[in-house]
Amino acid sequence: MEAVCHVGDDAVQRLHTLGLEPDDICVPLGRASAEARLSTELDSPGMAGYTFWSRCNRFFREQMQDDGWTYSNSQQILRCIHPSGRFAITAVSASGNVGEEGASWSGDIRTKNPKGPAVARLVQRNGEQLALFHVPGQRVETPDINEIPTWFLLYKSSKEGLAFELSMPVDMHGKYVDTWRERIVLDENPFRGPEFDIKRLDEAVEDVTVDVPVEFKGAI
């Protein structure tokens, strides 16, 4: 199967085949961004980024649960599972040319953070899949959650805003997932502007030392 990037109307139609609307992607991203912006310099370093990742997965699950989607935290991967049980989606931070139609299928986009053996096995299984859905009329047993294809809802924050796409990872080099068989890039991005730059909220804050003068008086 050749790598493909869906854009424009084609991207929307591809989402439909996965049981999704553009708002199903954008609403969780927007809500997670709002929660991340509640972080301040008094939080632990990296809190904004962690909050965004956790809340994005949570809000996507909340968005889809009325449509019969379920979820799993197996192997510490926060997956939201299609009602058919045939594929899942997880939100993952990324770096590189996220959301850009012209990005290469390999190397231009990668996960922001290194990944461990569980994700490596997941990506390998994705690469071995020939199709997302079973042949009509064929009896299919519900596979184990760790055996089904898993899409990555990739997001990247910068001073320009928040970029995102829904992509199918199929390979990694070293500890970073960086090869994609299929990418879905929406034309509309409501998250443009520095207010959506989560990364700046995670910048290290210098320790502040406060000198308090102490005057010792004679014993009473």
PDB file of C-alpha atoms in Angstrom, residues 6 31 76 101 106 114 116 156 168 171 195 209:
ATOM      1  CA  HIS A   6      -5.722  13.238   2.290  1.00  0.00           C
ATOM      2  CA  ARG A  31     -10.724  21.948  25.102  1.00  0.00           C
ATOM      3  CA  GLN A  76       0.020   2.937  29.134  1.00  0.00           C
ATOM      4  CA  GLU A 101       0.443  18.543   3.004  1.00  0.00           C
ATOM      5  CA  SER A 106       9.181   9.377   6.313  1.00  0.00           C
ATOM      6  CA  PRO A 114      11.062   8.824  22.426  1.00  0.00           C
ATOM      7  CA  GLY A 116       9.308   2.408  24.335  1.00  0.00           C
ATOM      8  CA  LYS A 156       2.480  20.259  17.590  1.00  0.00           C
ATOM      9  CA  MET A 168      -1.250   5.951  10.616  1.00  0.00           C
ATOM     10  CA  ASP A 171       7.721   2.453  11.240  1.00  0.00           C
ATOM     11  CA  GLU A 195      -2.177  31.878  22.374  1.00  0.00           C
ATOM     12  CA  THR A 209      15.565  33.435  45.484  1.00  0.00           C
TER      13      THR A 209
END
